[in-house]
Short mmCIF file of C-alpha atoms (C1' of nucleotides) in Angstrom, two decimals:
data_model
loop_
_atom_site.label_atom_id
_atom_site.label_comp_id
_atom_site.label_asym_id
_atom_site.label_seq_id
_atom_site.Cartn_x
_atom_site.Cartn_y
_atom_site.Cartn_z
CA MET W 1 65.20 -24.20 23.85
CA TYR W 2 63.80 -27.50 22.75
CA MET W 3 61.90 -29.38 20.13
CA PRO W 4 60.54 -32.89 20.15
CA GLU W 5 62.44 -34.97 17.62
CA LEU W 6 62.15 -38.65 16.78
CA PRO W 7 63.11 -40.06 20.23
CA GLU W 8 60.71 -37.76 22.08
CA VAL W 9 57.84 -38.48 19.69
CA GLU W 10 58.61 -42.21 19.98
CA THR W 11 58.46 -41.99 23.78
CA ILE W 12 55.07 -40.25 23.67
CA THR W 13 53.82 -42.76 21.07
CA ARG W 14 54.71 -45.75 23.24
CA ASN W 15 53.04 -44.19 26.25
CA LEU W 16 49.82 -43.35 24.40
CA ASN W 17 49.73 -46.78 22.77
CA ILE W 18 49.59 -48.35 26.21
CA ASN W 19 47.03 -45.93 27.58
CA LEU W 20 44.79 -44.86 24.69
CA VAL W 21 44.28 -47.86 22.40
CA GLY W 22 40.72 -49.17 22.49
CA GLN W 23 39.27 -45.93 23.83
CA LYS W 24 36.37 -44.23 22.09
CA LEU W 25 36.61 -40.54 21.18
CA LEU W 26 33.47 -38.94 22.62
CA SER W 27 33.97 -35.24 21.92
CA ILE W 28 36.57 -32.57 21.26
CA ASP W 29 36.76 -29.15 22.94
CA PHE W 30 38.52 -26.61 20.74
CA LEU W 31 39.75 -23.77 22.93
CA ARG W 32 41.66 -22.55 19.88
CA LYS W 33 40.53 -23.75 16.49
CA ASP W 34 43.61 -22.47 14.63
CA ILE W 35 45.62 -25.45 15.87
CA ILE W 36 43.69 -27.56 13.36
CA ALA W 37 45.29 -27.51 9.92
CA GLU W 38 43.25 -28.20 6.79
CA LYS W 39 45.91 -30.27 5.07
CA LEU W 40 47.02 -33.87 4.60
CA ASN W 41 43.82 -35.09 2.92
CA PRO W 42 41.60 -33.27 5.44
CA VAL W 43 38.23 -34.42 6.76
CA SER W 44 35.84 -33.03 9.35
CA GLU W 45 36.66 -34.02 12.93
CA TYR W 46 33.02 -35.12 13.32
CA LEU W 47 33.89 -38.24 11.30
CA LEU W 48 36.15 -39.39 14.13
CA LEU W 49 33.62 -38.95 16.95
CA GLY W 50 32.26 -42.24 18.28
CA GLU W 51 35.20 -44.13 16.78
CA SER W 52 37.87 -45.93 18.82
CA ILE W 53 41.65 -45.84 18.53
CA ILE W 54 43.16 -48.93 16.91
CA LYS W 55 46.78 -47.88 17.26
CA VAL W 56 49.10 -44.96 17.88
CA PHE W 57 52.22 -44.82 15.74
CA ARG W 58 54.96 -42.49 14.61
CA TYR W 59 56.48 -41.41 11.30
CA GLY W 60 59.45 -39.06 11.61
CA LYS W 61 58.27 -36.42 14.06
CA TYR W 62 54.57 -37.01 13.33
CA LEU W 63 52.27 -38.82 15.78
CA LEU W 64 49.43 -40.73 14.12
CA PHE W 65 46.26 -42.03 15.75
CA GLN W 66 44.41 -44.59 13.66
CA PHE W 67 40.67 -44.95 14.32
CA THR W 68 38.28 -47.86 13.77
CA ASN W 69 36.84 -46.31 10.59
CA ASN W 70 40.41 -45.88 9.28
CA TYR W 71 40.47 -42.11 9.65
CA LEU W 72 43.62 -40.62 11.09
CA MET W 73 44.38 -37.92 13.58
CA ILE W 74 47.89 -36.64 12.93
CA VAL W 75 49.77 -34.44 15.40
CA HIS W 76 52.99 -32.50 14.93
CA LEU W 77 54.34 -30.96 18.15
CA ARG W 78 56.93 -28.74 16.44
CA MET W 79 58.91 -27.10 19.24
CA THR W 80 56.84 -26.66 22.37
CA GLY W 81 53.80 -28.86 21.82
CA LYS W 82 52.77 -31.41 24.45
CA LEU W 83 50.22 -34.21 24.46
CA LEU W 84 49.24 -34.98 28.02
CA TYR W 85 46.97 -37.84 29.07
CA LEU W 86 45.11 -36.52 32.08
CA PRO W 87 44.71 -39.76 34.11
CA LEU W 88 48.52 -40.08 34.20
CA LEU W 89 49.04 -36.62 35.70
CA SER W 90 49.33 -35.73 39.37
CA GLU W 91 46.31 -33.97 40.91
CA GLU W 92 48.31 -30.75 40.90
CA ASP W 93 49.18 -31.06 37.19
CA LYS W 94 45.59 -31.97 36.24
CA ASN W 95 44.27 -28.68 37.63
CA LEU W 96 47.19 -26.74 36.23
CA TYR W 97 46.87 -28.03 32.67
CA LEU W 98 43.05 -28.05 32.45
CA ASN W 99 43.05 -24.32 33.12
CA HIS W 100 46.34 -23.57 31.43
CA LYS W 101 46.30 -20.64 28.99
CA HIS W 102 48.25 -22.70 26.47
CA THR W 103 46.00 -25.76 26.55
CA HIS W 104 44.29 -25.45 23.16
CA VAL W 105 42.42 -28.69 22.51
CA ILE W 106 40.87 -31.27 24.85
CA PHE W 107 39.99 -34.73 23.49
CA ASN W 108 37.41 -36.49 25.64
CA PHE W 109 37.95 -40.25 25.48
CA SER W 110 35.93 -42.95 27.22
CA ASP W 111 38.47 -43.39 30.03
CA GLY W 112 40.11 -39.96 30.22
CA GLU W 113 41.06 -36.74 28.49
CA LEU W 114 44.01 -36.05 26.19
CA LEU W 115 45.22 -32.43 26.24
CA PHE W 116 47.09 -30.60 23.50
CA ASN W 117 49.17 -27.83 25.06
CA ASP W 118 51.53 -25.59 23.13
CA VAL W 119 53.10 -22.30 24.23
CA ARG W 120 54.19 -21.13 20.78
CA ARG W 121 51.28 -22.62 18.86
CA PHE W 122 53.51 -23.88 16.03
CA GLY W 123 52.20 -27.39 16.58
CA LYS W 124 49.40 -28.65 14.34
CA ILE W 125 46.65 -31.26 14.39
CA TYR W 126 45.29 -32.82 11.19
CA PHE W 127 42.22 -35.00 10.69
CA SER W 128 42.83 -37.13 7.62
CA LYS W 129 41.28 -39.79 5.47
CA ILE W 130 43.50 -42.73 4.57
CA ASP W 131 43.93 -42.96 0.82
CA ASN W 132 45.41 -46.34 -0.07
CA SER W 133 46.86 -44.97 -3.29
CA VAL W 134 49.01 -42.54 -1.28
CA THR W 135 51.87 -43.80 0.89
CA LEU W 136 52.55 -42.35 4.32
CA GLU W 137 55.75 -40.86 2.90
CA GLU W 138 53.76 -39.03 0.24
CA LEU W 139 51.02 -37.92 2.64
CA LEU W 140 53.54 -36.47 5.09
CA ASN W 141 55.85 -35.20 2.34
CA SER W 142 58.75 -37.00 4.02
CA GLY W 143 61.68 -39.21 3.19
CA PRO W 144 62.30 -42.55 4.95
CA ASP W 145 61.99 -42.60 8.72
CA ALA W 146 65.44 -42.55 10.32
CA LEU W 147 64.80 -45.81 12.20
CA SER W 148 63.18 -47.66 9.29
CA GLU W 149 64.85 -50.18 7.01
CA ASN W 150 64.31 -47.83 4.07
CA PHE W 151 66.87 -45.52 5.61
CA SER W 152 69.74 -47.77 4.58
CA LYS W 153 73.47 -47.12 4.42
CA ASP W 154 73.31 -47.23 0.66
CA TYR W 155 70.43 -44.73 0.57
CA LEU W 156 72.29 -42.27 2.82
CA TYR W 157 75.45 -42.45 0.73
CA GLN W 158 73.75 -42.26 -2.67
CA ARG W 159 71.48 -39.39 -1.54
CA SER W 160 74.37 -37.42 -0.02
CA GLN W 161 76.27 -37.60 -3.30
CA LYS W 162 73.36 -35.80 -4.98
CA SER W 163 73.73 -32.74 -2.70
CA PRO W 164 76.96 -31.06 -3.80
CA LYS W 165 76.13 -27.68 -2.22
CA LYS W 166 74.08 -28.49 0.85
CA ALA W 167 75.88 -28.66 4.22
CA ILE W 168 75.64 -32.11 5.78
CA LYS W 169 73.90 -30.55 8.81
CA THR W 170 71.22 -29.00 6.58
CA PHE W 171 70.98 -32.29 4.69
CA LEU W 172 70.20 -34.18 7.92
CA LEU W 173 67.56 -31.62 8.95
CA ASP W 174 65.70 -31.98 5.64
CA GLN W 175 62.70 -34.23 6.41
CA LYS W 176 62.34 -35.04 2.71
CA ILE W 177 65.76 -36.69 2.86
CA VAL W 178 65.39 -38.45 6.22
CA ALA W 179 62.50 -38.04 8.65
CA GLY W 180 62.92 -37.58 12.40
CA ILE W 181 66.22 -35.74 12.90
CA GLY W 182 66.12 -32.20 14.33
CA ASN W 183 68.70 -29.74 15.55
CA ILE W 184 69.76 -31.61 18.69
CA TYR W 185 70.39 -35.02 17.14
CA ALA W 186 71.88 -33.61 13.92
CA ASP W 187 74.63 -31.98 16.01
CA GLU W 188 75.05 -35.06 18.20
CA CYS W 189 75.41 -37.60 15.42
CA LEU W 190 77.79 -35.39 13.42
CA PHE W 191 79.97 -35.06 16.51
CA LEU W 192 79.95 -38.82 17.12
CA ALA W 193 80.78 -39.42 13.46
CA ALA W 194 83.60 -36.82 13.68
CA ILE W 195 82.25 -34.87 10.69
CA LYS W 196 82.27 -31.05 10.55
CA PRO W 197 78.67 -29.90 10.13
CA ASN W 198 79.36 -27.33 7.40
CA ARG W 199 80.95 -29.86 5.03
CA ALA W 200 79.07 -30.38 1.78
CA ALA W 201 76.96 -33.54 1.97
CA ALA W 202 78.54 -34.84 -1.22
CA SER W 203 82.03 -34.54 0.29
CA LEU W 204 81.38 -37.51 2.57
CA THR W 205 83.32 -40.64 1.71
CA ARG W 206 81.50 -43.96 1.71
CA GLU W 207 83.23 -44.78 5.00
CA GLU W 208 82.19 -41.49 6.64
CA SER W 209 78.66 -41.97 5.41
CA SER W 210 78.62 -45.47 6.89
CA THR W 211 79.87 -44.19 10.27
CA LEU W 212 77.31 -41.38 10.21
CA HIS W 213 74.54 -43.90 9.55
CA ASP W 214 75.71 -45.99 12.53
CA LYS W 215 75.82 -42.92 14.79
CA ILE W 216 72.39 -41.62 13.73
CA ILE W 217 70.78 -44.91 14.72
CA GLN W 218 72.88 -45.23 17.87
CA VAL W 219 72.09 -41.73 19.15
CA LEU W 220 68.37 -41.99 18.37
CA GLU W 221 68.05 -45.41 20.01
CA ASP W 222 70.09 -44.36 23.05
CA SER W 223 67.89 -41.31 23.49
CA ILE W 224 64.71 -43.41 23.28
CA LEU W 225 66.12 -45.59 26.06
CA SER W 226 66.55 -42.42 28.15
CA GLY W 227 63.02 -41.22 27.44
CA GLY W 228 64.22 -38.40 25.18
CA THR W 229 65.89 -35.05 25.79
CA THR W 230 64.37 -32.32 27.96
CA PHE W 231 65.57 -28.77 28.00
CA SER W 232 62.49 -26.96 29.17
CA ASP W 233 59.26 -27.80 27.36
CA TYR W 234 59.26 -31.44 26.39
CA ARG W 235 57.24 -33.79 28.56
CA THR W 236 56.16 -37.37 28.04
CA ALA W 237 52.41 -38.10 28.01
CA ASP W 238 52.58 -38.54 31.79
CA ASN W 239 54.35 -35.17 32.14
CA HIS W 240 57.78 -36.61 32.96
CA LYS W 241 61.03 -35.24 31.64
CA GLY W 242 63.50 -37.25 29.56
CA ASN W 243 67.08 -37.84 30.67
CA PHE W 244 69.11 -37.67 27.48
CA GLN W 245 70.08 -34.00 28.03
CA ASN W 246 72.67 -35.30 30.51
CA LYS W 247 74.30 -37.40 27.79
CA LEU W 248 74.64 -34.72 25.08
CA PHE W 249 78.13 -34.12 23.72
CA VAL W 250 77.65 -30.82 21.88
CA TYR W 251 74.08 -29.46 21.69
CA GLY W 252 73.65 -26.58 24.15
CA ARG W 253 77.32 -26.81 25.19
CA ALA W 254 78.90 -23.98 23.14
CA GLY W 255 81.87 -22.50 25.00
CA GLU W 256 82.16 -25.58 27.21
CA SER W 257 84.91 -28.14 26.77
CA CYS W 258 84.68 -31.15 24.49
CA ARG W 259 84.03 -34.35 26.43
CA ILE W 260 86.61 -36.12 24.24
CA CYS W 261 89.51 -33.68 23.69
CA SER W 262 88.75 -30.83 26.16
CA ASN W 263 88.95 -28.22 23.38
CA THR W 264 86.37 -25.42 23.54
CA LEU W 265 83.19 -26.21 21.56
CA GLU W 266 82.22 -23.62 18.95
CA SER W 267 78.83 -22.33 17.88
CA ILE W 268 78.07 -21.33 14.28
CA LYS W 269 74.93 -20.75 12.21
CA ILE W 270 74.17 -23.13 9.37
CA ALA W 271 71.08 -22.28 7.31
CA GLY W 272 69.84 -20.17 10.22
CA ARG W 273 70.22 -23.00 12.77
CA THR W 274 72.49 -22.85 15.79
CA THR W 275 75.14 -25.52 15.37
CA VAL W 276 77.63 -26.60 18.02
CA TYR W 277 80.68 -28.67 17.17
CA CYS W 278 84.23 -29.48 18.22
CA PRO W 279 86.76 -27.87 15.82
CA LYS W 280 89.38 -30.47 16.82
CA CYS W 281 87.38 -33.72 16.82
CA GLN W 282 85.26 -33.00 13.74
CA ILE W 283 86.97 -32.78 10.35
"C1'" DC Z 1 66.27 -26.12 -9.71
"C1'" DA Z 2 68.19 -25.46 -5.34
"C1'" DA Z 3 69.36 -22.66 -1.76
"C1'" DA Z 4 68.40 -18.67 1.08
"C1'" DC Z 5 65.18 -16.12 3.42
"C1'" DA Z 6 60.82 -14.69 5.81
"C1'" DT Z 7 57.03 -16.27 8.52
"C1'" DC Z 8 54.50 -18.04 12.40
"C1'" DC Z 9 54.76 -17.45 18.24
"C1'" DT Z 10 55.89 -16.69 23.22
"C1'" DG Z 11 58.78 -16.71 27.24
"C1'" DG Z 12 63.17 -16.22 28.97
"C1'" DG Z 13 67.24 -13.75 28.98
"C1'" DT Z 14 70.05 -9.46 28.51
"C1'" DG Z 15 71.34 -4.75 28.73
"C1'" DC Z 16 70.42 -0.10 29.84
"C1'" DT I 1 62.52 -2.57 38.79
"C1'" DG I 2 61.04 -1.93 34.24
"C1'" DC I 3 61.16 -1.80 29.57
"C1'" DA I 4 62.79 -2.65 24.93
"C1'" DC I 5 64.89 -5.70 22.48
"C1'" DC I 6 66.67 -10.34 20.85
"C1'" DC I 7 66.75 -15.18 20.48
"C1'" DA I 8 65.22 -20.10 20.09
"C1'" DG I 9 63.40 -23.25 16.19
"C1'" DG I 10 60.20 -26.95 12.22
"C1'" DA I 11 58.05 -26.66 8.28
"C1'" DT I 12 56.11 -24.00 4.60
"C1'" DG I 13 55.81 -20.58 1.22
"C1'" DT I 14 58.22 -17.03 -1.31
"C1'" DT I 15 62.17 -15.00 -3.40
"C1'" DT I 16 66.69 -15.04 -5.42
#
DNA sequence: CAAACATCCTGGGTGC
DNA sequence: TGCACCCAGGATGTTT
């Protein structure tokens, strides 16, 4: 029922930046080794042991941990992945998660343990070497981050005009076009921009594209302020839920009434993804 | 070349 | 109450 998108990853990033920077990685316990993916310029995890974290940052839905020797640990939580910093948990949660059947990797840092927990095991961890000839965009095979300056109004409009067939919803979900938007926020920003999700991307006027750009940034920033959206699985690094689920207009509300016009919200499939929209407000 | 489809995975929900 | 099914979804690889 839920996947961490840009606002949720940003919330976790901020939390870990406060709590993990400066700590030395002492050892890693792999309870399941298949979480580690041999991609993104892979290196052995042994090269990171004994090194300290310089910073934790985010690109799209990826979490990146930069170490003193300039190696990177990159984490993608996909749908149900969690990164939990043990010292922030309650005593009850500490015992629960240490022995949890879905806790797959334990990182032992100088001041506490970081747990990777993932029910569906779609999430992945990469250990990577920074190659200065390769940009982060290229390494992560992604377009501009949705909250970066590179994701400009002009870029969104020009790029949309090059997708004559693709539905605007599918367009927004494509990380190579813009990084960070998933199913929840794609539906939300299309609702706020009053655009029907199955319209061809290239059918957007310059004005619609401009409004959509405004709404993407607005909805992502608002959600970050609320600590993200929680349906069932998402937790911040201190195991708290976000609050943005109470502010959603369409996602998860099929059959309920539109908060603007009271019409019944409809659910359709676009490229295999559940899509909820208001047939009256969105044109 | 782009779009559609299958794949990975588990728990929660439904219907009989 | 139990069991068999179905569904959710991000990114990748394969097929059309």
